Short mmCIF file of C-alpha atoms in Angstrom, two decimals:
data_model
loop_
_atom_site.label_atom_id
_atom_site.label_comp_id
_atom_site.label_asym_id
_atom_site.label_seq_id
_atom_site.Cartn_x
_atom_site.Cartn_y
_atom_site.Cartn_z
CA MET A 1 86.59 84.71 29.76
CA SER A 2 86.02 84.84 26.04
CA ASP A 3 87.66 87.53 23.98
CA PHE A 4 84.28 89.40 23.69
CA GLU A 5 84.24 89.82 27.55
CA LEU A 6 87.86 91.16 27.68
CA PRO A 7 88.29 94.77 28.62
CA ASP A 8 88.91 97.26 25.84
CA GLU A 9 92.44 98.06 27.07
CA VAL A 10 93.34 94.39 26.82
CA LEU A 11 91.89 94.16 23.26
CA ILE A 12 93.75 97.19 22.09
CA LYS A 13 97.04 95.75 23.59
CA LYS A 14 96.39 92.52 21.70
CA PHE A 15 95.68 94.54 18.57
CA GLN A 16 98.87 96.65 18.96
CA ALA A 17 100.72 93.23 19.34
CA GLY A 18 99.46 92.24 15.91
CA GLU A 19 96.25 90.30 16.67
CA ILE A 20 93.83 91.41 14.02
CA SER A 21 90.91 89.52 15.52
CA ALA A 22 91.18 91.85 18.56
CA TYR A 23 90.65 94.98 16.13
CA ASN A 24 87.54 93.10 14.72
CA LYS A 25 86.20 92.76 18.24
CA ILE A 26 86.76 96.37 19.09
CA VAL A 27 84.86 97.32 15.81
CA HIS A 28 82.01 94.94 16.68
CA ARG A 29 81.85 96.52 20.14
CA TYR A 30 81.83 100.19 19.10
CA LYS A 31 80.24 100.38 15.69
CA ASP A 32 76.83 100.98 16.76
CA ARG A 33 77.67 103.25 19.60
CA LEU A 34 79.88 105.45 17.32
CA LEU A 35 77.26 105.61 14.59
CA ASN A 36 74.60 106.72 17.12
CA PHE A 37 77.11 109.29 18.62
CA ILE A 38 78.13 110.79 15.19
CA TYR A 39 74.57 110.74 13.73
CA ARG A 40 73.42 112.94 16.69
CA PHE A 41 76.03 115.56 15.48
CA LEU A 42 75.25 115.34 11.80
CA ASN A 43 71.70 114.09 11.33
CA ASP A 44 72.94 112.37 8.29
CA TYR A 45 73.04 108.53 8.30
CA GLU A 46 75.38 108.02 5.35
CA ARG A 47 77.82 110.65 6.28
CA SER A 48 77.90 109.37 9.98
CA GLU A 49 78.52 105.86 8.57
CA ASP A 50 81.38 107.18 6.60
CA LEU A 51 82.89 108.90 9.73
CA VAL A 52 82.51 105.58 11.78
CA GLN A 53 84.65 103.97 9.05
CA ASP A 54 87.16 106.86 9.14
CA THR A 55 87.24 106.48 13.08
CA PHE A 56 88.16 102.72 12.74
CA LEU A 57 90.65 103.51 9.92
CA LYS A 58 92.37 105.88 12.24
CA LEU A 59 92.34 103.38 14.98
CA TYR A 60 93.88 100.94 12.58
CA THR A 61 96.59 103.13 11.24
CA HIS A 62 97.29 104.77 14.68
CA LYS A 63 97.01 101.96 16.92
CA ASP A 64 100.23 102.64 18.65
CA ALA A 65 99.29 106.14 19.48
CA TYR A 66 96.95 104.78 22.17
CA LYS A 67 98.69 104.78 25.62
CA GLU A 68 96.93 103.58 28.66
CA ILE A 69 96.83 107.05 30.10
CA ALA A 70 93.05 107.20 29.56
CA LYS A 71 90.30 104.69 28.97
CA PHE A 72 90.33 103.26 25.47
CA SER A 73 86.68 104.33 25.04
CA THR A 74 87.61 107.95 25.67
CA TRP A 75 90.47 107.83 23.20
CA LEU A 76 88.15 106.39 20.51
CA TYR A 77 85.29 108.93 21.25
CA THR A 78 87.71 111.69 20.95
CA ILE A 79 88.83 110.52 17.55
CA ALA A 80 85.08 110.23 16.45
CA ALA A 81 84.12 113.62 17.96
CA ASN A 82 87.09 115.37 16.32
CA LEU A 83 86.17 113.94 12.88
CA ALA A 84 82.42 114.87 13.40
CA ARG A 85 83.31 118.35 14.22
CA THR A 86 85.43 118.70 11.24
CA GLU A 87 82.68 117.46 9.10
CA LEU A 88 80.21 119.90 10.75
CA ARG A 89 82.56 122.73 9.71
CA LYS A 90 82.77 121.49 6.10
CA ILE A 91 78.95 121.28 5.99
CA LYS A 92 78.55 124.71 7.43
CA ARG A 93 81.00 126.21 4.85
CA ARG A 94 79.09 124.35 1.95
CA LYS A 95 75.62 125.38 3.19
CA THR A 96 73.83 122.48 1.38
CA PHE A 97 70.71 120.45 2.03
CA SER A 98 70.74 116.80 2.65
CA VAL A 99 68.72 114.55 0.27
CA THR A 100 68.83 111.89 2.85
CA GLU A 101 66.60 114.06 4.97
CA LEU A 102 63.94 113.94 2.24
CA SER A 103 64.16 110.09 1.88
CA ARG A 104 64.00 109.65 5.67
CA ASP A 105 60.87 111.71 5.84
CA ASP A 106 59.43 109.44 3.12
CA ARG A 107 60.05 106.39 5.32
CA GLU A 108 57.77 107.77 8.03
CA PHE A 109 54.69 106.85 5.95
CA ILE A 110 55.59 103.18 5.90
CA ILE A 111 52.80 101.29 7.63
CA THR A 112 54.11 98.82 10.21
CA SER A 113 52.23 95.88 11.71
CA SER A 114 53.79 96.12 15.17
CA GLY A 115 50.42 95.88 16.96
CA SER A 116 51.06 99.08 18.76
CA ASP A 117 48.79 102.12 18.56
CA PRO A 118 49.69 104.04 15.56
CA SER A 119 49.17 107.44 17.23
CA ASP A 120 51.71 106.24 19.96
CA ASP A 121 54.19 105.44 17.15
CA LEU A 122 53.60 109.00 15.47
CA LEU A 123 54.06 110.71 18.79
CA SER A 124 57.17 108.90 19.51
CA LYS A 125 58.58 109.72 16.08
CA ASN A 126 57.60 113.34 16.41
CA PHE A 127 59.27 113.54 19.73
CA GLU A 128 62.49 111.88 18.41
CA ASN A 129 62.36 114.33 15.44
CA ASN A 130 61.98 117.36 17.79
CA VAL A 131 64.72 116.04 20.05
CA GLN A 132 67.11 115.71 17.08
CA LYS A 133 66.38 119.05 15.53
CA SER A 134 66.58 120.72 18.93
CA LEU A 135 69.98 119.03 19.51
CA LEU A 136 71.10 120.36 16.11
CA SER A 137 70.08 123.78 17.17
CA LEU A 138 72.31 123.72 20.24
CA PRO A 139 75.87 125.28 20.07
CA ASP A 140 78.53 122.66 19.26
CA ASP A 141 80.16 122.69 22.71
CA PHE A 142 76.69 121.93 24.41
CA ARG A 143 75.68 119.42 21.82
CA THR A 144 78.77 117.41 22.09
CA ILE A 145 78.50 117.19 25.92
CA ILE A 146 74.84 116.45 25.93
CA ILE A 147 75.21 113.67 23.39
CA LEU A 148 78.05 112.02 25.36
CA ARG A 149 76.17 112.24 28.61
CA ASP A 150 72.54 111.69 27.85
CA ILE A 151 72.72 109.68 24.85
CA GLN A 152 75.94 107.87 24.92
CA GLU A 153 75.70 107.57 28.86
CA LEU A 154 79.39 108.36 29.49
CA SER A 155 80.66 109.30 32.81
CA TYR A 156 81.55 112.92 33.70
CA ASP A 157 85.17 111.82 33.86
CA GLU A 158 85.10 110.37 30.52
CA ILE A 159 83.43 113.36 28.87
CA SER A 160 86.03 115.67 30.76
CA LYS A 161 88.84 113.88 28.97
CA ILE A 162 87.07 113.64 25.55
CA VAL A 163 86.37 117.26 25.34
CA ASP A 164 89.56 118.30 27.36
CA LEU A 165 87.72 120.40 29.80
CA PRO A 166 87.87 120.47 33.62
CA LEU A 167 85.25 118.35 35.40
CA GLY A 168 83.40 121.22 36.85
CA THR A 169 82.98 122.96 33.36
CA VAL A 170 81.69 119.75 31.95
CA LYS A 171 79.10 119.41 34.74
CA SER A 172 77.97 123.11 34.30
CA ARG A 173 77.73 122.77 30.44
CA ILE A 174 75.70 119.55 30.86
CA ASN A 175 73.27 121.50 33.13
CA ARG A 176 73.17 124.55 30.90
CA GLY A 177 72.87 122.50 27.77
CA ARG A 178 69.93 120.55 29.22
CA VAL A 179 68.19 123.70 30.08
CA LYS A 180 68.77 125.15 26.59
CA LEU A 181 67.52 121.92 25.12
CA GLN A 182 64.40 121.86 27.22
CA LYS A 183 63.61 125.44 26.02
CA LEU A 184 64.09 124.47 22.42
CA LEU A 185 61.77 121.54 22.87
CA LYS A 186 59.21 123.63 24.44
CA LYS A 187 59.40 126.13 21.75
CA ARG A 188 58.99 123.38 19.15
CA GLU A 189 56.09 121.86 21.14
CA ASN A 190 54.30 125.15 21.21
CA ASN A 191 54.61 125.61 17.48
#
């Protein structure tokens, strides 16, 4: 079994024992997942990249804080979620707009030669934009749980531990959050 196939808990133990290559493997394994997770909170790619780096810095500096009480992924996602929530509070206090949103919209006009039907690409892009905007419209507690379950595909148990809520509450919030998200998507579709 190669090091890349080792479970997270084994890698973090190796890292805690001083093996830096284990840390690098954890970063490689989680960087894209965490970027996707945090981006769904902030809708700002550059800030999301920064928070992923902050997450890995916290992992590096607080590696001994992890105890095998919960899954390692749960612990790491909890760090990322806390950083994302803190950043959201800062953004709401500043009430600024993102220049990256403007440049991201510009990229939509780049013509690709994928061979697929351009109208399908446009519909897909519009749907993705509507989902992202609708996600951002959800209250934070629903948004977090929906992202963890439907985008990151984490189990109910893992989500329960990350958000520190009982399993039943997590399940009901996922259902209520999905209903709210569907209503927001239908509203956007009708406009």
